[in-house]
Short mmCIF file of C-alpha atoms in Angstrom, two decimals:
data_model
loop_
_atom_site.label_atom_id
_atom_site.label_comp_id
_atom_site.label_asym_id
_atom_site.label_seq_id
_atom_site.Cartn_x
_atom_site.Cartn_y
_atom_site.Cartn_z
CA UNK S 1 56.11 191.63 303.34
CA UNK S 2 52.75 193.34 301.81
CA UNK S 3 49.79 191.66 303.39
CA UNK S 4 47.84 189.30 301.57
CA UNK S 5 43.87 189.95 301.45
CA UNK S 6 40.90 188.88 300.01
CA UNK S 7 37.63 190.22 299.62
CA UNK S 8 34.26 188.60 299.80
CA UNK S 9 33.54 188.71 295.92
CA UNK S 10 36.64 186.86 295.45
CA UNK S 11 36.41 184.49 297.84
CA UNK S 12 32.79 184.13 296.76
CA UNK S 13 34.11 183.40 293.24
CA UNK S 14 37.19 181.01 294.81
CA UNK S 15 34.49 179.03 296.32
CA UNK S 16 32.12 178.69 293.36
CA UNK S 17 35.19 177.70 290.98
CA UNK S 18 36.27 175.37 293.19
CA UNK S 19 32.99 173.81 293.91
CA UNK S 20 32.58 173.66 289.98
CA UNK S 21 35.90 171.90 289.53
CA UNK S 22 35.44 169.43 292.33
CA UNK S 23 32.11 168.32 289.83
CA UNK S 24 34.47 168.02 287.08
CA UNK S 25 36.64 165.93 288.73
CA UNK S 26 33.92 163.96 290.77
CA UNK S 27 32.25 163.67 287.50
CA UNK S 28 32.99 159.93 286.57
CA UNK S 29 32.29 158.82 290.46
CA UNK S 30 28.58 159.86 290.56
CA UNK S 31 27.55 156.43 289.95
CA UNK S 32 28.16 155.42 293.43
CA UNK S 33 26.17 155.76 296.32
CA UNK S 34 24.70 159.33 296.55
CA UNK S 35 26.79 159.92 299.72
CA UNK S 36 29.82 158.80 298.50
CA UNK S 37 29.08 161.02 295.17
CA UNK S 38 29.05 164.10 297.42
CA UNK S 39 31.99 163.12 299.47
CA UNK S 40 34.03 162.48 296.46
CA UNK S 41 32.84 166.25 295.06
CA UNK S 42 33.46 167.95 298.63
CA UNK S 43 36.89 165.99 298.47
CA UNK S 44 37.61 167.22 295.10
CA UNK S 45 36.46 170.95 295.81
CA UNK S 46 38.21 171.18 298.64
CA UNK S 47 41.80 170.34 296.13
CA UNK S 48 40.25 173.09 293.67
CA UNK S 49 40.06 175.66 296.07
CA UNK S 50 43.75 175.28 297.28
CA UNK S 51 45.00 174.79 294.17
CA UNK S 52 43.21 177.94 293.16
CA UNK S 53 44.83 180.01 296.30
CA UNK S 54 48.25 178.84 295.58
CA UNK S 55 47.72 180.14 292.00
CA UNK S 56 46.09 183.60 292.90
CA UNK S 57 48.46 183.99 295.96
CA UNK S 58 51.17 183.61 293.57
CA UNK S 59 49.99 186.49 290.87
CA UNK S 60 49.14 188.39 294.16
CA UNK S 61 52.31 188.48 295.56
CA UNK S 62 54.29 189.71 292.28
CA UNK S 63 51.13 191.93 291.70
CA UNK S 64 52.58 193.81 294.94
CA UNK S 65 56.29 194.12 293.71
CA UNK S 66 54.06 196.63 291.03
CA UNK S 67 52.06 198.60 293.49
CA UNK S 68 48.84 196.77 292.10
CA UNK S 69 45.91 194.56 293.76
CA UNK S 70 44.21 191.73 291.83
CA UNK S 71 41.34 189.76 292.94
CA UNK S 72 40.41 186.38 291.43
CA UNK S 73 37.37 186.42 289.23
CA UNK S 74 35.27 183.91 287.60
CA UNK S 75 35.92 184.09 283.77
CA UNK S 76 32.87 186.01 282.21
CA UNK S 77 31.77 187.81 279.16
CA UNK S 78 29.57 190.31 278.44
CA UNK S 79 29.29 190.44 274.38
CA UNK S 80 28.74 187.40 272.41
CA UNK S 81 30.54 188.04 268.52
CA UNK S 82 29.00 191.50 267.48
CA UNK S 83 26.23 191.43 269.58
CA UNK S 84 25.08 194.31 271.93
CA UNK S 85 26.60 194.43 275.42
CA UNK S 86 24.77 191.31 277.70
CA UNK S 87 22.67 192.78 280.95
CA UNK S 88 24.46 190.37 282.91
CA UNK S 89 27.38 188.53 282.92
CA UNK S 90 27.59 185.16 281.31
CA UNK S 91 30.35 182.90 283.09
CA UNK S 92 31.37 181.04 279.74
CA UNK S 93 34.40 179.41 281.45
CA UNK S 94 32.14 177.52 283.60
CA UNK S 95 29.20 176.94 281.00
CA UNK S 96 31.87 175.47 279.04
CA UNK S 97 33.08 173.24 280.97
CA UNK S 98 29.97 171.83 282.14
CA UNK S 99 28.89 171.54 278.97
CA UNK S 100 32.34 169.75 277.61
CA UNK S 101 32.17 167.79 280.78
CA UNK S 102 28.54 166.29 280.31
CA UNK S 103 29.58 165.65 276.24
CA UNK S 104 32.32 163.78 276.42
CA UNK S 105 30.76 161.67 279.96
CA UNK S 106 33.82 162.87 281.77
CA UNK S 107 36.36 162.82 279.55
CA UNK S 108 37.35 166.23 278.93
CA UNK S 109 38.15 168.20 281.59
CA UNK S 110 38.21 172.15 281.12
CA UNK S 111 39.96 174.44 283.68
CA UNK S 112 39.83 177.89 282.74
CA UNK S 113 37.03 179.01 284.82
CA UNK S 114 38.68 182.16 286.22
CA UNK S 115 41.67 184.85 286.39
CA UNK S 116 42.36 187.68 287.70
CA UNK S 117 41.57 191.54 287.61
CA UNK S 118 43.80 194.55 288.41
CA UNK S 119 41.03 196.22 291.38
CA UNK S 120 43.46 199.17 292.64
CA UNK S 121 47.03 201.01 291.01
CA UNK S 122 48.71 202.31 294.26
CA UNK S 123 49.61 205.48 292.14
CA UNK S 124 51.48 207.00 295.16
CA UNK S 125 54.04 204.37 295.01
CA UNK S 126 55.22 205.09 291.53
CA UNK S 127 56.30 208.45 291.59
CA UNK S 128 59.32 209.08 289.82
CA UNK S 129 58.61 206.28 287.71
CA UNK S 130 58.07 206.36 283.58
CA UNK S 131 55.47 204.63 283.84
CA UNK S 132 53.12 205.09 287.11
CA UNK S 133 50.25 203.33 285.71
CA UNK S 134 50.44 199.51 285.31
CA UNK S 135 52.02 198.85 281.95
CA UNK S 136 51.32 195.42 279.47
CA UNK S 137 54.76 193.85 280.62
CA UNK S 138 54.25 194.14 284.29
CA UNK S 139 50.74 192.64 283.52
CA UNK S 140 52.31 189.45 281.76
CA UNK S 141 54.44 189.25 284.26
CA UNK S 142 51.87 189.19 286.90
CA UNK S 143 50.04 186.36 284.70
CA UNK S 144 52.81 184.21 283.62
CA UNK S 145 53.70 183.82 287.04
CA UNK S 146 50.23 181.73 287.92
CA UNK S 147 50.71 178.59 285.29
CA UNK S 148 54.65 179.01 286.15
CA UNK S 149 53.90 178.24 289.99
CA UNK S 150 51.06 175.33 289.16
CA UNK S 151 53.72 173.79 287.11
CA UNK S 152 55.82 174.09 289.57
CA UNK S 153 53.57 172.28 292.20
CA UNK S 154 53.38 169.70 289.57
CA UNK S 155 56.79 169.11 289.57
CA UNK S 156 57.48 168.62 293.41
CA UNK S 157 54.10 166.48 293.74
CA UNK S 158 55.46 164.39 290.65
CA UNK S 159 58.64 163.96 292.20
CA UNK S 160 56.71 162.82 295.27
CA UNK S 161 55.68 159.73 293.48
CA UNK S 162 59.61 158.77 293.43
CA UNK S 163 58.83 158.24 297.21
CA UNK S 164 55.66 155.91 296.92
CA UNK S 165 53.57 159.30 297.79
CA UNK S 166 50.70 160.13 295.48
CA UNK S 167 49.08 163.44 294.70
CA UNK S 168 47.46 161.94 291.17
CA UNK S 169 44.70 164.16 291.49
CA UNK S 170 45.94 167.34 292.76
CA UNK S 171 49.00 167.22 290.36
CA UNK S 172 46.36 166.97 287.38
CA UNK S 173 44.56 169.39 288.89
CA UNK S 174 47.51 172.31 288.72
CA UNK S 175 48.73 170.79 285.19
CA UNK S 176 45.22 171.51 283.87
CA UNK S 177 44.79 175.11 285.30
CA UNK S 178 48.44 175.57 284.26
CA UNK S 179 47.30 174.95 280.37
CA UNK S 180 44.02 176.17 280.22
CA UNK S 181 44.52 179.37 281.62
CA UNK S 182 47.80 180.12 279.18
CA UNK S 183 44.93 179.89 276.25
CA UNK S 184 45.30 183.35 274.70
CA UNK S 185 41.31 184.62 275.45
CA UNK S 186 39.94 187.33 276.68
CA UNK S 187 40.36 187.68 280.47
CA UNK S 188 42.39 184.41 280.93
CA UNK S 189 46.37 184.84 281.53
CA UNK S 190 47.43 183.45 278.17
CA UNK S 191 46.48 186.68 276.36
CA UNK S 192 47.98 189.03 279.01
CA UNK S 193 50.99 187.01 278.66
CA UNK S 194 51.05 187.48 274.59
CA UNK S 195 49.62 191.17 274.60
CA UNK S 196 52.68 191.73 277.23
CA UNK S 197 55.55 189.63 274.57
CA UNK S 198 55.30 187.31 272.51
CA UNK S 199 58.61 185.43 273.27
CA UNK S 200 56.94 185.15 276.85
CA UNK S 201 53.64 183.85 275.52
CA UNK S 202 55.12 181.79 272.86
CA UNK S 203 58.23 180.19 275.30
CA UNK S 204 55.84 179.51 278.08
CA UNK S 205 52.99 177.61 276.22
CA UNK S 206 55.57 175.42 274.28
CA UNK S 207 57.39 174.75 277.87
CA UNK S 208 54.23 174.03 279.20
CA UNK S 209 52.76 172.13 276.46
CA UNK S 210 56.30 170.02 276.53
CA UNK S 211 55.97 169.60 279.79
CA UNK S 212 52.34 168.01 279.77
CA UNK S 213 53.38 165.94 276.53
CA UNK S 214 56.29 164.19 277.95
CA UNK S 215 55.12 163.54 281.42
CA UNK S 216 52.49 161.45 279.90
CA UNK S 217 55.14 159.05 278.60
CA UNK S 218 56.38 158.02 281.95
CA UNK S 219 59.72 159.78 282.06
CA UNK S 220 61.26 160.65 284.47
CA UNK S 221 60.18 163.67 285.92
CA UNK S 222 63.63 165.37 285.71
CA UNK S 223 64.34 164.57 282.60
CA UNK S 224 60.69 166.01 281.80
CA UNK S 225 61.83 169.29 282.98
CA UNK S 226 64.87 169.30 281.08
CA UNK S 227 63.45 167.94 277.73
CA UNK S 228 60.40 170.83 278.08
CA UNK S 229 62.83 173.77 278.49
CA UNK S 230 64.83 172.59 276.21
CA UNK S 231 62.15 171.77 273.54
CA UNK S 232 60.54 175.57 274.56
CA UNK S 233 64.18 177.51 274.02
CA UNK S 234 64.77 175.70 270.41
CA UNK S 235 61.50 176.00 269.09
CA UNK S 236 61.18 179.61 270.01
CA UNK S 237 64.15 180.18 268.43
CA UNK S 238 63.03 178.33 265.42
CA UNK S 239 59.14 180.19 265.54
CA UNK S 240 60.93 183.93 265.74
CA UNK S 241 63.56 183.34 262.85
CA UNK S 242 60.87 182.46 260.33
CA UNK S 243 58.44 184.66 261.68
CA UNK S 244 60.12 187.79 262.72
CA UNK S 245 63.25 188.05 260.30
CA UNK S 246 62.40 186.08 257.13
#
């Protein structure tokens, strides 16, 4: 098995994420006592971060079956509509959900604060090959496979619950990066996932969508699963005949 590494920009970036989603999260407690406040945001940073490494780990590892390395990033942009190029780079996943965290007092919570980046194509490994470089698929792929494994931590934590153990937090924590980051944007996984297939793009975000719906009805969480892939498969099907062949 290909070893795992980090670097210090990405674990830099890890760290700030995660310290910006435990505020998020800690948001609503900050009325308390000033050192409860910051307990509560450690707390909740601490959850970001691992939820964040499970999610990068998991594009990492697949990211190897290509002869690729990605590194987790925080979500910036460097052109604003038409505008000229920015000197810097403006971390709009972050500024946004500060700033949808402050309007709505709490409320909303916005997750896609970073993704990944292809750093290094390990060109020797692909001789022989059609393609050498990376294509769009194998970059989908790479991306899918982060809201796929969050899902699928929300799952097992869910069914948990069955067993009087509670992972409320964490759980919403995965569902939320699992959504946000499927938004089809520049940078984020969604729009790898569509510029790689649509069918992907458009059968993961209604399965995950699905998923997210129905588990807020109480149901149980088997029967979530099954209703979600099921709801994902048809309406696919339904999307691509009137789309694609009418």
């Amino acid at each position: 098995m290909k070893k795992i590494k980090f670097s210090q920009t990405e674990f830099i970036n890890l760290v700030i994420s995660s310290i910006v989603i435990g505020f998020l999260f800690s948001f609503k407690l900050f009325s308390a006592s000033f050192s409860t406040s910051i307990l509560n945001w450690v707390g909740y940073s601490l959850l970001g971060l691992i939820a964040l490494l499970i999610y990068i780990i998991a594009q990492k590892l697949i990211a190897k079956r290509f002869n690729v390395d990605v590194e987790y990033r925080i979500w910036n942009i460097k052109k604003i509509w038409f505008t000229n190029d920015l000197n810097f780079k403006l971390p709009i996943g972050i500024i946004l959900a500060l700033i949808l965290i402050f309007l709505t007092n709490g409320v909303f919570i916005f997750l896609a604060v970073g993704s990944f980046a292809v750093i290094r194509t390990h060109v020797a490994h692909k001789i022989g090959r059609i393609f050498p470089r990376l294509t769009d698929v194998e970059l989908g792929k790479i991306a899918v496979v982060g809201p796929l494994t969050a899902i699928i931590l929300v799952f097992i934590f869910t069914t948990l619950k069955l067993f009087n153990i509670d992972f409320g937090v964490f759980t919403t924590m995965n569902l939320l990066l699992a959504l946000y980051n499927m938004i089809p944007l520049s940078h984020l996984d969604g729009l790898k996932v569509f510029i790689a297939s649509r069918t992907l793009f458009v059968l993961t975000a209604i399965f995950l969508l699905a998923f997210a719906v129905l588990l807020t009805q109480g149901l149980n969480i088997f029967l979530v699963l099954i209703l979600a892939v099921l709801t994902a498969v048809v309406l696919t099907i339904i999307y691509f005949y009137y789309r694609e062949f009418r």
